[in-house]
Amino acid sequence: MNVTTLLDMAVEGFGDRIVVGTREAGLTAARLRELAAAGARVVADTGADSVVYLAVNGPAFPVALFAAAHAGVPLVPVNYRLGAEQLARLVGNHPKALVVADEGQSGAIERAGLSSRTPARFLADLAEVADGGGAAQAPEPPAAPESAAVVIYTSGTTSAPKGVLLKHLNLAAYVLGTVEFAGAEAEEAALMSVPPYHIAAVSNTLTNLYAGRRVIVLENFDPRTWVETVRDQEITNAMVVPTMLARIMDEPGLDRSVPSLRSLAYGGAAMPRRIIEQALVEWPAVGFVNAYGLTETSSTVSVLGPEEHRAAIASSDEVLRARLSSAGRPVPGIEIEIRGEDGEALPAGESGRIWIRGEQVSTEYAGTGSSVGAEGWFDTRDHGRMDAEGFLFIEGRVDDTIIRGAENIAPAEIEDVLLRHPDVADAVVVGVPDEEWGQRIEAVVVPRPGVTLDEAALVDLRVQVRRSLRGSKTPDRIVCWPELPRTATGKILRRDVRGRLNPAE
Amino acid sequence: MKPRVGTTLSSTTDDTTVVVVRWGAADLDLTCGGAPMVVGRPAPEDRREPAAAAGEGTRLGKRYTDDGAGVELLCTKAGTGDLVLDGVVLRTKDAKPLPASD
C-alpha cells in the first residue's frame, strides 16, 4: 500500500482534527490531504522525479512527504548543515527534483542547475492550487508499494553517506506493526526536535498522523525553548536524541516542570545512564521509551517501555537496573539475531553482530543495489547482545572497534564506565595508532557544568576504570575537553576525535 | 481470490474497503455483506444490495484475521457489512498497543 492510504484513513477517521502545527494555526488531516494532492499536481506539471527537502523542519515537511507520495515520486530530505561540496554531490543525484529549500541554500541549488522555493512559498503555492480547484485534477496516487517513498542519506559518520531507499511497503509495515489507528486522544500533541533528514522525522510524521496526534516541530533545539514549548503547547509526547535530554538535565537554573508530558521517547545514540536516571527521578509521571533503530529499518525495531524503565530504576538488582542501558525487545514483525564472526547465531548473553529481518527493513541502497543478505537479513554493523529474556543491548558500531594487540575492544563498554562517574557529562573512547599494540586506547571526557577535572581527577578516573574493567581495556590516556564533536542528531564524530588526539593520523 | 499484499479490496454492498496485509498461498472467497469483494474500486454496475443480514459491520483502522489461513486485512473505510472468508466471519485482531517510540 501507498503511505497516502494512511492519510486517507486519517481523513476518513478524524478529518477535521488538527494534525500538523499549533492549535491556532495548524493543518487538519483533510487540509493536509488537499495540499498533498495539490503538490502532486505541481510535481506532475513540472515533470519532477523527486522532491528534495533542504530546509529546517516545519509544516512544509509533512506536506512535501505526502505530496511526493501522492505523485508517486520519492521525498529526499537532505541535511542542510552539509558542506557545499557534499551538498552539491547529494543534490546532484537528483537533477530532476522539485526543490524546497531555505533561503540560504539557493546558491547550492543553483549550482546544481535546479531552482527552489522556500517552505513558505511552497505552502502558499500549494494552497493556491488547492483553493483554485487544482487538487481535484491531481492524478490518483499510484498503487506501487515497491516504489521508493523516501530516500534518506545516512549520516556518514563511519563511511560515505548512502542513500537508503524506503519503499511504501517498508514504511507502511512499520506504521501498521507499531501504531494503533486513531489511538491518540484528541488533546494529545507531540513535539519533534530532530531535523527532517533524520529517519525519526519521517516515521514520526507517519505514526503520529496514523495515531491522530498533532505534531509540533522545534526548528532549532535548545533546552529552554524545549521546556517552554512543552508547557505552552501542552505537549503530551516528545522525542529527543540523548544529547538533548542531557542538555535539558544539565542546564543550570532551568525550570524543568513539564506537567502535560506523558511520554518521552529517545534514541539515535547511546544514552548515558546518569542522564536517564536523573530524568526518571525528576519526571516520575513521564513514561520513558528507549527506541533502537536505523535509517535502513524505517526507524524503531526494538523498544524499552515505561514499565521496564520504572522497574529498573526501582530495583537494587544490578541485572534489572542494567536494563536502563538496554534497547528493550523487538517490535512486532521484527526478528533480531546476534551472530558471531562465522555468521552463526549466538546464544543469549554472548556479544556479536546485530542482524535484523522484517517487512519494514529497506532492501536497497540508491545506486549500489541490495542492502540485505540471504533470506532478507540486514547486517546493522552494530555490536550487541541479547539477555535470556530477549532484552537487546547495543555495544556500538563494528567500525568503531578498537583492536589493541589481538584483542577486539568495543569503546561503548569503557564509555559506560566513564559516564558513570558523577563529574563526567560526556565521554568517548577511540583507538589511536600505536607502534607496540597496533592501536592504543585513548579517552576524552567532558566535565559536568561547574566541575573542573584536573590531572589528579583524571588519574583517579583512570583508577576507577581499572577497577571495573581489565587492564587491557583501561585507556592509556584520558584527556579533558569542553565538548565532544557531535552531529546535530547526537552521533559522536569519532574520526574528528581521533584526528585531534593524534594529529599525525 | 488470491490478492497480493498491499492490494485494496472493496465491498460492493457498502462503503467497506480493506488493504491486504497478509494472505498466504490459498485461493479463498472473501465477501462483505454477502457479496464478493472486488479488487480496487467497484464500478457502478458492481453495486448490489447486501445479500446477508446486517452484522456488526467493519470498523476503520481495525485489523481482521482468520484463525487458519493466515489472512489479515486492514479496514481503511468502514461499512455495515461483515467480512466473511470462505464462510467464516473474520474477527478483529487485538493488538497489544506499543508505547509511541518516535
Short mmCIF file of N, CA and C in Angstrom, two decimals, chain A residues 72-141:
data_model
loop_
_atom_site.label_atom_id
_atom_site.label_comp_id
_atom_site.label_asym_id
_atom_site.label_seq_id
_atom_site.Cartn_x
_atom_site.Cartn_y
_atom_site.Cartn_z
N GLY A 72 3.75 9.82 -6.51
CA GLY A 72 4.48 8.59 -6.87
C GLY A 72 5.97 8.81 -7.06
N VAL A 73 6.52 9.87 -6.45
CA VAL A 73 7.98 10.10 -6.52
C VAL A 73 8.52 10.13 -5.09
N PRO A 74 9.81 9.84 -4.90
CA PRO A 74 10.33 9.84 -3.53
C PRO A 74 10.58 11.25 -2.98
N LEU A 75 10.43 11.39 -1.68
CA LEU A 75 10.88 12.58 -0.97
C LEU A 75 12.34 12.34 -0.56
N VAL A 76 13.18 13.34 -0.79
CA VAL A 76 14.60 13.22 -0.43
C VAL A 76 14.96 14.35 0.53
N PRO A 77 14.87 14.09 1.85
CA PRO A 77 15.28 15.13 2.79
C PRO A 77 16.81 15.18 2.84
N VAL A 78 17.38 16.38 2.73
CA VAL A 78 18.84 16.50 2.69
C VAL A 78 19.29 17.36 3.87
N ASN A 79 20.41 16.97 4.45
CA ASN A 79 20.97 17.66 5.61
C ASN A 79 21.43 19.07 5.24
N TYR A 80 20.74 20.07 5.79
CA TYR A 80 21.07 21.46 5.44
C TYR A 80 22.36 21.93 6.09
N ARG A 81 22.95 21.11 6.94
CA ARG A 81 24.22 21.50 7.57
C ARG A 81 25.43 20.99 6.79
N LEU A 82 25.20 20.25 5.73
CA LEU A 82 26.33 19.69 4.97
C LEU A 82 27.17 20.81 4.36
N GLY A 83 28.45 20.51 4.15
CA GLY A 83 29.31 21.45 3.45
C GLY A 83 28.93 21.54 1.98
N ALA A 84 29.38 22.62 1.34
CA ALA A 84 28.97 22.91 -0.05
C ALA A 84 29.26 21.73 -0.99
N GLU A 85 30.41 21.10 -0.78
CA GLU A 85 30.82 20.04 -1.70
C GLU A 85 29.91 18.81 -1.59
N GLN A 86 29.68 18.38 -0.33
CA GLN A 86 28.82 17.21 -0.11
C GLN A 86 27.39 17.49 -0.55
N LEU A 87 26.94 18.74 -0.28
CA LEU A 87 25.59 19.13 -0.65
C LEU A 87 25.42 19.06 -2.16
N ALA A 88 26.40 19.59 -2.87
CA ALA A 88 26.34 19.60 -4.33
C ALA A 88 26.28 18.16 -4.86
N ARG A 89 27.04 17.28 -4.20
CA ARG A 89 27.07 15.88 -4.68
C ARG A 89 25.71 15.21 -4.46
N LEU A 90 25.12 15.40 -3.27
CA LEU A 90 23.83 14.76 -2.99
C LEU A 90 22.72 15.33 -3.85
N VAL A 91 22.66 16.66 -3.94
CA VAL A 91 21.61 17.28 -4.76
C VAL A 91 21.81 16.89 -6.22
N GLY A 92 23.08 16.77 -6.62
CA GLY A 92 23.39 16.36 -7.99
C GLY A 92 22.87 14.97 -8.35
N ASN A 93 22.59 14.15 -7.33
CA ASN A 93 21.99 12.83 -7.57
C ASN A 93 20.53 12.93 -8.01
N HIS A 94 19.94 14.13 -7.88
CA HIS A 94 18.51 14.29 -8.16
C HIS A 94 18.28 15.48 -9.10
N PRO A 95 18.80 15.37 -10.34
CA PRO A 95 18.79 16.53 -11.24
C PRO A 95 17.40 16.94 -11.73
N LYS A 96 16.39 16.09 -11.53
CA LYS A 96 15.05 16.47 -11.99
C LYS A 96 14.11 16.69 -10.81
N ALA A 97 14.68 17.13 -9.69
CA ALA A 97 13.86 17.27 -8.48
C ALA A 97 13.10 18.59 -8.43
N LEU A 98 11.97 18.56 -7.73
CA LEU A 98 11.33 19.79 -7.28
C LEU A 98 11.94 20.06 -5.90
N VAL A 99 12.48 21.26 -5.71
CA VAL A 99 13.27 21.51 -4.51
C VAL A 99 12.59 22.50 -3.58
N VAL A 100 12.47 22.11 -2.32
CA VAL A 100 12.02 23.02 -1.27
C VAL A 100 13.24 23.29 -0.40
N ALA A 101 13.67 24.56 -0.35
CA ALA A 101 14.92 24.87 0.37
C ALA A 101 14.82 26.21 1.08
N ASP A 102 15.47 26.29 2.23
CA ASP A 102 15.55 27.56 2.93
C ASP A 102 16.34 28.55 2.09
N GLU A 103 16.09 29.83 2.34
CA GLU A 103 16.69 30.87 1.52
C GLU A 103 18.21 30.75 1.37
N GLY A 104 18.91 30.49 2.49
CA GLY A 104 20.36 30.44 2.46
C GLY A 104 20.93 29.34 1.57
N GLN A 105 20.08 28.42 1.12
CA GLN A 105 20.56 27.26 0.38
C GLN A 105 20.48 27.44 -1.13
N SER A 106 19.92 28.58 -1.60
CA SER A 106 19.63 28.69 -3.02
C SER A 106 20.90 28.62 -3.87
N GLY A 107 22.05 29.06 -3.31
CA GLY A 107 23.29 29.01 -4.07
C GLY A 107 23.66 27.59 -4.47
N ALA A 108 23.60 26.68 -3.49
CA ALA A 108 23.95 25.28 -3.75
C ALA A 108 22.99 24.67 -4.77
N ILE A 109 21.72 25.07 -4.67
CA ILE A 109 20.71 24.53 -5.58
C ILE A 109 20.98 25.01 -7.01
N GLU A 110 21.28 26.31 -7.12
CA GLU A 110 21.53 26.87 -8.45
C GLU A 110 22.75 26.24 -9.11
N ARG A 111 23.79 26.03 -8.28
CA ARG A 111 24.99 25.39 -8.85
C ARG A 111 24.68 24.00 -9.38
N ALA A 112 23.67 23.33 -8.79
CA ALA A 112 23.29 22.01 -9.27
C ALA A 112 22.34 22.11 -10.47
N GLY A 113 22.10 23.35 -10.93
CA GLY A 113 21.24 23.55 -12.11
C GLY A 113 19.76 23.45 -11.81
N LEU A 114 19.39 23.61 -10.53
CA LEU A 114 17.98 23.49 -10.14
C LEU A 114 17.46 24.82 -9.61
N SER A 115 16.16 24.94 -9.56
CA SER A 115 15.59 26.11 -8.89
C SER A 115 14.82 25.60 -7.67
N SER A 116 14.62 26.49 -6.71
CA SER A 116 13.95 26.04 -5.49
C SER A 116 12.93 27.05 -5.04
N ARG A 117 12.05 26.60 -4.14
CA ARG A 117 11.15 27.54 -3.47
C ARG A 117 11.28 27.33 -1.97
N THR A 118 11.05 28.38 -1.21
CA THR A 118 11.15 28.28 0.25
C THR A 118 9.95 27.48 0.76
N PRO A 119 10.05 26.95 2.00
CA PRO A 119 8.90 26.23 2.57
C PRO A 119 7.63 27.09 2.56
N ALA A 120 7.76 28.39 2.90
CA ALA A 120 6.58 29.26 2.94
C ALA A 120 5.97 29.42 1.55
N ARG A 121 6.86 29.61 0.55
CA ARG A 121 6.41 29.75 -0.85
C ARG A 121 5.72 28.45 -1.31
N PHE A 122 6.35 27.33 -0.98
CA PHE A 122 5.83 26.02 -1.33
C PHE A 122 4.40 25.85 -0.81
N LEU A 123 4.21 26.18 0.49
CA LEU A 123 2.87 26.04 1.08
C LEU A 123 1.88 27.00 0.44
N ALA A 124 2.33 28.23 0.16
CA ALA A 124 1.44 29.22 -0.45
C ALA A 124 1.05 28.79 -1.86
N ASP A 125 2.03 28.29 -2.63
CA ASP A 125 1.75 27.83 -4.00
C ASP A 125 0.72 26.69 -3.98
N LEU A 126 0.92 25.76 -3.05
CA LEU A 126 0.02 24.60 -2.99
C LEU A 126 -1.38 25.01 -2.56
N ALA A 127 -1.44 25.97 -1.60
CA ALA A 127 -2.75 26.44 -1.15
C ALA A 127 -3.50 27.08 -2.32
N GLU A 128 -2.74 27.81 -3.15
CA GLU A 128 -3.37 28.47 -4.30
C GLU A 128 -3.92 27.43 -5.28
N VAL A 129 -3.13 26.40 -5.55
CA VAL A 129 -3.59 25.34 -6.45
C VAL A 129 -4.80 24.63 -5.85
N ALA A 130 -4.70 24.31 -4.54
CA ALA A 130 -5.79 23.58 -3.89
C ALA A 130 -7.08 24.39 -3.91
N ASP A 131 -6.96 25.70 -3.58
CA ASP A 131 -8.16 26.52 -3.48
C ASP A 131 -8.70 26.90 -4.85
N GLY A 132 -7.88 26.78 -5.89
CA GLY A 132 -8.35 27.03 -7.25
C GLY A 132 -8.93 25.79 -7.89
N GLY A 133 -9.09 24.73 -7.11
CA GLY A 133 -9.68 23.50 -7.64
C GLY A 133 -8.67 22.58 -8.30
N GLY A 134 -7.39 22.96 -8.23
CA GLY A 134 -6.35 22.17 -8.91
C GLY A 134 -6.12 20.81 -8.29
N ALA A 135 -6.38 20.71 -6.97
CA ALA A 135 -6.12 19.43 -6.31
C ALA A 135 -7.01 18.33 -6.87
N ALA A 136 -8.23 18.74 -7.28
CA ALA A 136 -9.16 17.75 -7.81
C ALA A 136 -8.63 17.12 -9.09
N GLN A 137 -7.75 17.88 -9.79
CA GLN A 137 -7.22 17.34 -11.05
C GLN A 137 -5.91 16.58 -10.84
N ALA A 138 -5.53 16.41 -9.58
CA ALA A 138 -4.30 15.66 -9.34
C ALA A 138 -4.52 14.21 -9.73
N PRO A 139 -3.45 13.58 -10.23
CA PRO A 139 -3.59 12.16 -10.55
C PRO A 139 -3.81 11.34 -9.28
N GLU A 140 -4.43 10.18 -9.42
CA GLU A 140 -4.58 9.26 -8.28
C GLU A 140 -3.20 8.82 -7.81
N PRO A 141 -3.00 8.64 -6.51
CA PRO A 141 -1.72 8.08 -6.08
C PRO A 141 -1.53 6.69 -6.69
#
